[in-house]
Amino acid sequence: MNERLNKINNLFGRLKDDRKRCLLSVVVNVQLISFIKSCGAGDVASLKK
């Protein structure tokens, strides 16, 4: 019984970590996009080539 509880707790702990990672990546992506926009559309076009 205790082993099962521990496994469940570990699973929930991992889920929380994944959520934090998801939030972090979203924040980083938003900052990247705003940085690219502030650089200007011309710079973005030259980056894509």
Short mmCIF file of C-alpha atoms in Angstrom, two decimals:
data_model
loop_
_atom_site.label_atom_id
_atom_site.label_comp_id
_atom_site.label_asym_id
_atom_site.label_seq_id
_atom_site.Cartn_x
_atom_site.Cartn_y
_atom_site.Cartn_z
CA MET A 1 0.00 0.00 0.00
CA ASN A 2 2.75 2.45 0.93
CA GLU A 3 4.65 1.69 -2.27
CA ARG A 4 1.61 2.56 -4.35
CA LEU A 5 1.15 5.84 -2.47
CA ASN A 6 4.80 6.71 -3.01
CA LYS A 7 4.51 6.00 -6.74
CA ILE A 8 1.42 8.22 -6.97
CA ASN A 9 3.16 11.02 -5.06
CA ASN A 10 6.21 10.76 -7.32
CA LEU A 11 3.95 10.97 -10.37
CA PHE A 12 2.26 14.12 -9.06
CA GLY A 13 5.66 15.63 -8.25
CA ARG A 14 6.76 15.02 -11.82
CA LEU A 15 3.56 16.55 -13.17
CA LYS A 16 4.17 19.71 -11.14
CA ASP A 17 7.74 19.90 -12.48
CA ASP A 18 6.43 19.51 -16.05
CA ARG A 19 3.97 22.34 -15.48
CA LYS A 20 6.78 24.57 -14.21
CA ARG A 21 8.87 23.67 -17.25
CA CYS A 22 5.91 24.41 -19.52
CA LEU A 23 5.40 27.83 -17.91
CA LEU A 24 9.12 28.57 -18.18
CA SER A 25 9.25 27.68 -21.87
CA VAL A 26 6.15 29.80 -22.56
CA VAL A 27 7.71 32.80 -20.81
CA VAL A 28 10.95 32.33 -22.73
CA ASN A 29 9.08 32.05 -26.04
CA VAL A 30 7.07 35.21 -25.35
CA GLN A 31 10.25 37.12 -24.48
CA LEU A 32 11.95 35.82 -27.63
CA ILE A 33 9.02 36.90 -29.81
CA SER A 34 8.88 40.39 -28.27
CA PHE A 35 12.67 40.69 -28.68
CA ILE A 36 12.42 39.75 -32.36
CA LYS A 37 9.56 42.22 -32.87
CA SER A 38 11.60 45.01 -31.26
CA CYS A 39 14.49 44.19 -33.62
CA GLY A 40 12.22 44.87 -36.58
CA ALA A 41 10.62 42.85 -39.38
CA GLY A 42 13.65 43.34 -41.66
CA ASP A 43 15.96 41.59 -39.18
CA VAL A 44 13.48 38.72 -38.84
CA ALA A 45 13.34 38.29 -42.63
CA SER A 46 17.13 38.14 -42.84
CA LEU A 47 17.18 35.59 -39.97
CA LYS A 48 14.74 33.27 -41.77
CA LYS A 49 16.93 33.05 -44.91
#
